[in-house]
Coordinates of C-alpha atoms in Angstrom, one line a residue:
X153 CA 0.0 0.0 0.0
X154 CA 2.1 3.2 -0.8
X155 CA -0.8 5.9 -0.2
X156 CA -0.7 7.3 3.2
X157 CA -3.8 9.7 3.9
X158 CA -1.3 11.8 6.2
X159 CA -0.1 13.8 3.5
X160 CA -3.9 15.0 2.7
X161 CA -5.3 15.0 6.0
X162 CA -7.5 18.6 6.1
X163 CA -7.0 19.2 2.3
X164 CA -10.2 20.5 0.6
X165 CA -11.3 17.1 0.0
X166 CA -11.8 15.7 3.7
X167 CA -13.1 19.2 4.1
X168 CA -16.3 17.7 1.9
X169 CA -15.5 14.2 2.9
X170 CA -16.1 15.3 6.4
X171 CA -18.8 18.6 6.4
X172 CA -21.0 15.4 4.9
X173 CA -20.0 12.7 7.6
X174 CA -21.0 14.9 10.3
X175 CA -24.6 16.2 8.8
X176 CA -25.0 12.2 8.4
X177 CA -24.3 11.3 11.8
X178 CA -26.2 14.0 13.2
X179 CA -29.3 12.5 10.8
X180 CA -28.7 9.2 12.6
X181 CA -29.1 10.6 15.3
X182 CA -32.5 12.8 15.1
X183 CA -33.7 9.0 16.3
X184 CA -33.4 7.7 19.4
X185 CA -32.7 4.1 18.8
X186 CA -29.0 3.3 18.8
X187 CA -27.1 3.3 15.2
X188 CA -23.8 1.1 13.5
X189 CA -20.9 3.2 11.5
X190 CA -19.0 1.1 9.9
X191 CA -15.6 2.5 8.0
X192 CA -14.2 -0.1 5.2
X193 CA -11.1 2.0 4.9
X194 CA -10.5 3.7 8.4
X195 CA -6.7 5.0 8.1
X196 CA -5.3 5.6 11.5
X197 CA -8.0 7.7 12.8
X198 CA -5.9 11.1 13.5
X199 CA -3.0 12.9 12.0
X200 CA -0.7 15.6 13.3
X201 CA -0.7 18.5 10.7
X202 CA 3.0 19.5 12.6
X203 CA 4.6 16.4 11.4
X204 CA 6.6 15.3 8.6
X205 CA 3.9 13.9 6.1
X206 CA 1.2 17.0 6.4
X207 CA 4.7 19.3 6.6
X208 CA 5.9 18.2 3.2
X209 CA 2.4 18.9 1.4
X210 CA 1.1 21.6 3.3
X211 CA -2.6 20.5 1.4
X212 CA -4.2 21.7 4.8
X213 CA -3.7 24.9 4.5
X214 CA -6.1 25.2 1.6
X215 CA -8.5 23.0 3.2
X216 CA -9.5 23.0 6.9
X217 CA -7.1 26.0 7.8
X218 CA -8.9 28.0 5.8
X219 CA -12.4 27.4 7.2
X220 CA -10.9 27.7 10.9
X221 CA -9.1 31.0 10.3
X222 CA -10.5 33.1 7.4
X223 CA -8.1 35.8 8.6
X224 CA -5.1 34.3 7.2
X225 CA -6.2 33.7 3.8
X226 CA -7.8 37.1 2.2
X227 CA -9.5 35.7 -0.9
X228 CA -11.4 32.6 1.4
X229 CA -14.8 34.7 2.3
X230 CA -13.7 36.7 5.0
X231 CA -16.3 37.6 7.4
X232 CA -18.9 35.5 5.9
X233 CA -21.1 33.9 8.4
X234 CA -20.6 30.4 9.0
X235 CA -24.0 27.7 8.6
X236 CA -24.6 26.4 12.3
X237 CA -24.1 22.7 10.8
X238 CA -21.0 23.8 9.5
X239 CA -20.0 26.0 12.6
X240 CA -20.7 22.6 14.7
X241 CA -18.7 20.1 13.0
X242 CA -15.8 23.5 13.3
X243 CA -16.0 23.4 16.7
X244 CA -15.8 19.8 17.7
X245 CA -12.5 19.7 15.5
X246 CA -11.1 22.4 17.5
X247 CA -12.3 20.3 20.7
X248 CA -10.4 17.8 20.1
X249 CA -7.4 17.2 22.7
X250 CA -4.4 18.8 20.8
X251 CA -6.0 21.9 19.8
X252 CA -6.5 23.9 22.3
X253 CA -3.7 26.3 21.5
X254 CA -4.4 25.8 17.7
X255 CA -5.0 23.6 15.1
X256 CA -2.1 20.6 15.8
X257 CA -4.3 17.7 14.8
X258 CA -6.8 16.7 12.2
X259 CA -9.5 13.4 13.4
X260 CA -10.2 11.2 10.4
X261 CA -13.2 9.7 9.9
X262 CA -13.3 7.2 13.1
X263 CA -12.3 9.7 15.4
X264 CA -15.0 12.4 14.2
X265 CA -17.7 9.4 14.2
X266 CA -16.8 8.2 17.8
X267 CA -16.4 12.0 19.1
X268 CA -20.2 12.4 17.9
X269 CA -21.5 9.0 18.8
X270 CA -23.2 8.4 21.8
X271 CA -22.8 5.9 24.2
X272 CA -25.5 3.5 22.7
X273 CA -24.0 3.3 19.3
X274 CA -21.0 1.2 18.0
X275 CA -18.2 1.5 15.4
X276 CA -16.5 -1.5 13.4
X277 CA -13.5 0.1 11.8
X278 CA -11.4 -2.1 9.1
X279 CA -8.3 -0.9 8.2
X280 CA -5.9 -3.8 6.2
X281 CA -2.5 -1.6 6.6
X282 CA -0.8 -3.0 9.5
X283 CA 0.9 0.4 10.7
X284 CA -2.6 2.0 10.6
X285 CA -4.5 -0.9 11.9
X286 CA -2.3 -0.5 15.0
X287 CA -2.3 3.5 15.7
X288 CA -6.3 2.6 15.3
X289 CA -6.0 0.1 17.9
X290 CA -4.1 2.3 20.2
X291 CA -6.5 5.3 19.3
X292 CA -9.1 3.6 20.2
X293 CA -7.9 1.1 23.2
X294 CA -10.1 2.8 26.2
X295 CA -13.7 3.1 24.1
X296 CA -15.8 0.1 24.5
X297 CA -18.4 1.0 21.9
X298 CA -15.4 1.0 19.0
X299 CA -14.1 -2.3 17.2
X300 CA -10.9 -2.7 15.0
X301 CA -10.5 -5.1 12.6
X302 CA -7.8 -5.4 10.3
X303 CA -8.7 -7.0 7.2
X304 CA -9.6 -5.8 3.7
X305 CA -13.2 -3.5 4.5
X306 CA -14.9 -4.5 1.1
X307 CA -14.6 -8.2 2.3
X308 CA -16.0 -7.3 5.8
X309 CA -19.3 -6.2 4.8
X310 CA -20.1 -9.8 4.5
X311 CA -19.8 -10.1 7.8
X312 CA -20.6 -6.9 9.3
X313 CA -23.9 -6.4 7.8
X314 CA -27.0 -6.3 8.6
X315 CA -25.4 -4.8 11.9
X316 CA -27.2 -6.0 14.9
X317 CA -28.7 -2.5 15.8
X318 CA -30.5 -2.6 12.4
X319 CA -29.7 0.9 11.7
X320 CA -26.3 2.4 10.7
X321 CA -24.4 4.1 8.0
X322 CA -21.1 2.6 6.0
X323 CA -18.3 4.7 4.7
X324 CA -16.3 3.8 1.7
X325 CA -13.7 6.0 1.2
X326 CA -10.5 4.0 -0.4
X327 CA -7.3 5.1 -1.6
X328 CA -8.6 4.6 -5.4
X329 CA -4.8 2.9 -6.3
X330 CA -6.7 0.7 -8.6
X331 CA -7.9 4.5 -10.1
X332 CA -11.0 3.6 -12.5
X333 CA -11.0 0.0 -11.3
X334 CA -12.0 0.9 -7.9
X335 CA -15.3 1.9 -8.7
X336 CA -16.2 -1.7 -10.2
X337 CA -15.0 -3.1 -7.0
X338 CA -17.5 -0.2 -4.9
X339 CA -20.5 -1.5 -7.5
X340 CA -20.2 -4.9 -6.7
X341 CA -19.2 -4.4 -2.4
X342 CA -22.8 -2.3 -2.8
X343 CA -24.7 -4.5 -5.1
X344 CA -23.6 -6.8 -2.4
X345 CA -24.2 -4.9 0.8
X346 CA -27.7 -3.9 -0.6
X347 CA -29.1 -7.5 -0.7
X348 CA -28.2 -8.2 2.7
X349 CA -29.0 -4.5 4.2
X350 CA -31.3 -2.9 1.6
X351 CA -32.4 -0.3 4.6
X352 CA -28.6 0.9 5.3
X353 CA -27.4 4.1 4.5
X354 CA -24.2 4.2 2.1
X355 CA -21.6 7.1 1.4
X356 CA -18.9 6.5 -1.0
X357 CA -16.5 9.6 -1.3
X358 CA -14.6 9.8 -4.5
X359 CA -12.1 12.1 -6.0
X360 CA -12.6 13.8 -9.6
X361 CA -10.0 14.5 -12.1
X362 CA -11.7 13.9 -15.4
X363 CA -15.0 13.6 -15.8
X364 CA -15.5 10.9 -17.7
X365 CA -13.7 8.7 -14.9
X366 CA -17.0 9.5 -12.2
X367 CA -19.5 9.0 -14.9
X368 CA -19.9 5.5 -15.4
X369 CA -20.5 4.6 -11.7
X370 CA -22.8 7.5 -11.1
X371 CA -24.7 5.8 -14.4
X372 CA -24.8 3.0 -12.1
X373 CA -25.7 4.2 -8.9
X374 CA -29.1 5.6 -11.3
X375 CA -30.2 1.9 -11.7
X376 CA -28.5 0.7 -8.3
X377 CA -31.8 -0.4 -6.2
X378 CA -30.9 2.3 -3.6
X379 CA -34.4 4.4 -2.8
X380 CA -32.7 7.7 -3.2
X381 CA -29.1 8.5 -4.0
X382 CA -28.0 12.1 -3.0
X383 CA -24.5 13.9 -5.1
X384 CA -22.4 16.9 -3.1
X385 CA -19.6 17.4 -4.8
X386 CA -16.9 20.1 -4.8
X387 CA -14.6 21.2 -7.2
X388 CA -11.6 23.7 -7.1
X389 CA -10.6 23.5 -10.7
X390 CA -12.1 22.4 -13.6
X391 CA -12.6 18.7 -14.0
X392 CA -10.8 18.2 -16.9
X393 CA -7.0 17.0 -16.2
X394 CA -5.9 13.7 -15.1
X395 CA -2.4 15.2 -13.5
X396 CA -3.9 16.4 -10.3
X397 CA -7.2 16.3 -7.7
X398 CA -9.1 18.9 -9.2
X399 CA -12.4 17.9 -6.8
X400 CA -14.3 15.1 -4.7
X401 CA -17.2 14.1 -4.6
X402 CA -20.0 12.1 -2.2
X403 CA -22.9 9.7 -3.2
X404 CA -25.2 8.9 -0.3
X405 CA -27.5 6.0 -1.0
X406 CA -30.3 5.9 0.9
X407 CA -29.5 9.4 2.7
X408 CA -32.2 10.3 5.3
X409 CA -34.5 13.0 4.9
X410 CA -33.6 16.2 4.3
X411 CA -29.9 15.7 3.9
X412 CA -30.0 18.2 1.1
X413 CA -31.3 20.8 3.1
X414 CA -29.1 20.1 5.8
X415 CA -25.9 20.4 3.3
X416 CA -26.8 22.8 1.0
X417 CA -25.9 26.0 3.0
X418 CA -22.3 24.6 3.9
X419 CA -21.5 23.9 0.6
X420 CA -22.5 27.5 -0.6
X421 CA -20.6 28.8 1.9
X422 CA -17.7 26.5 1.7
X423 CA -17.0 26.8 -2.2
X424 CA -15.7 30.3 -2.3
X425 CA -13.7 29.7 1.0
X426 CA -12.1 26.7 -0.5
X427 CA -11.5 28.7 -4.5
X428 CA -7.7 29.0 -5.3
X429 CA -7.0 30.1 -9.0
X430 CA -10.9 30.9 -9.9
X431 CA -13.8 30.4 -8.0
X432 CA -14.6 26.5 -6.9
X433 CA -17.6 25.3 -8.0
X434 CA -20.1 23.3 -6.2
X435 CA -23.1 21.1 -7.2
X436 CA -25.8 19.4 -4.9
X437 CA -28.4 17.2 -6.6
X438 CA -30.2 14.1 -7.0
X439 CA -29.0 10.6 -8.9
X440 CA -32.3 8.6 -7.6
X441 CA -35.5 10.3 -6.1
X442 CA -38.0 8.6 -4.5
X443 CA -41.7 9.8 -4.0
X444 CA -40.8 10.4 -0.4
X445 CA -37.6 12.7 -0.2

């Protein structure tokens, strides 16, 4: 495995990645009844933005930094006012031990879910790295309601689903080494995943570079048997050149109601924050609409 998510941690895309995890966690929990997140691709849970991997890219800076301190960076919407969702999921990053004298540390996914969950709901984390699986281990050591498991994620769903709560959302977010290949693997893990749990919620995050690479799976997810399927995506330069990330990108299948609403005003707010040579561009729509959403 040569990618190592420290050297992106808090770029623009876990900015999106992220904005959308929370407003999905905090859907879970409008109900009372307990709730499973399960990560296929979990990392090692935190990553100091001080050390050697975030110091050599610096992607942060244009990501999360600039959200947290508009000051610094003139042309990121200074003195705009922040949405409440997106002033919430803010604050519990600057919460987190490490940052109370500034931002040292950015949570990944399982660290931002088990920060938010409450004490009746669970976490099944699979992480295949060795290295990571271990720093997620010894993240995660003291918290009862959070289990590692160190094996390929896509291969876990067999096992992990339907979770025994009966509600729950899973994260896909891989590496995409395979690049274009990945996304055959994500059609068949949620062809899969929706047979045994047709009820579960599903976010896949994925990043954009050309176009034509997203298309074919969003063709897909239209005739997926998912209910609903909701697209945020962000982009901070056109999506038109293989060389670099020029945006990402989140399906939800099956996202509970009123997710849209609950994201739209972050991501109107976020895009011109997040712009760097021309303005960043943002889109928020439907792939599958049911009568009820």
């Amino acid at each position: 495995m040569n990618y190592r998510h420290a050297y992106h941690a808090g770029n623009f895309a876990d900015v999106l990645k992220h904005s959308v995890l929370f407003a999905l966690i905090e859907a879970m929990q409008a109900k009372a009844t307990p709730f499973a997140f399960i990560d296929t691709h979990a990392g090692s849970g935190c990553y100091a933005l001080d050390g050697v991997e975030a110091g050599k890219t610096g992607e942060y800076k244009d990501g999360i930094s600039r959200l947290l301190f508009p000051d610094l960076h003139p042309n990121s919407g200074k003195g705009q006012a922040l949405p409440p969702l997106l002033r919430r999921w803010l604050d519990a990053i600057l919460r987190l031990p490490g940052n109370d004298h500034g931002l040292k540390l950015y949570p990944g996914s399982p660290l931002q879910v088990a920060n938010a969950m409450r004490e009746i709901d669970s976490a099944q984390l699979c992480e295949l790295h060795p290295e990571e699986a271990t720093r997620l281990r010894d993240l995660f050591h003291h918290d009862h309601r959070v289990h590692v498991h160190q094996r390929n994620g896509y291969e876990a769903l067999k096992a992990l689903l339907p979770p025994k709560e009966k509600r729950g959302l899973v994260l896909i977010d891989p590496p995409y080494e395979a690049q274009e290949a990945e996304y055959r693997v994500i059609e068949k893990a949620l062809k899969a995943a929706l047979e045994r749990w047709p009820t579960g919620v599903y976010a896949v995050w994925y990043p954009i570079k050309l176009r034509s690479q997203v298309q074919p799976f969003h063709r897909w997810l239209q005739h997926c048997s998912a209910r609903r399927v909701l697209r945020a995506e962000l982009l901070v330069h056109p999506d038109d050149s293989p060389l670099r990330l020029n945006g990402s990108g989140m399906v939800i299948l099956n996202a509970p109601w009123k997710l849209d609403e609950a994201l739209r005003d972050s991501l109107r707010v976020m895009a011109p924050m997040l712009s760097q040579e021309r303005p960043a561009q943002w889109r928020l729509d439907w792939l599958v609409e049911d009568s009820a959403s």
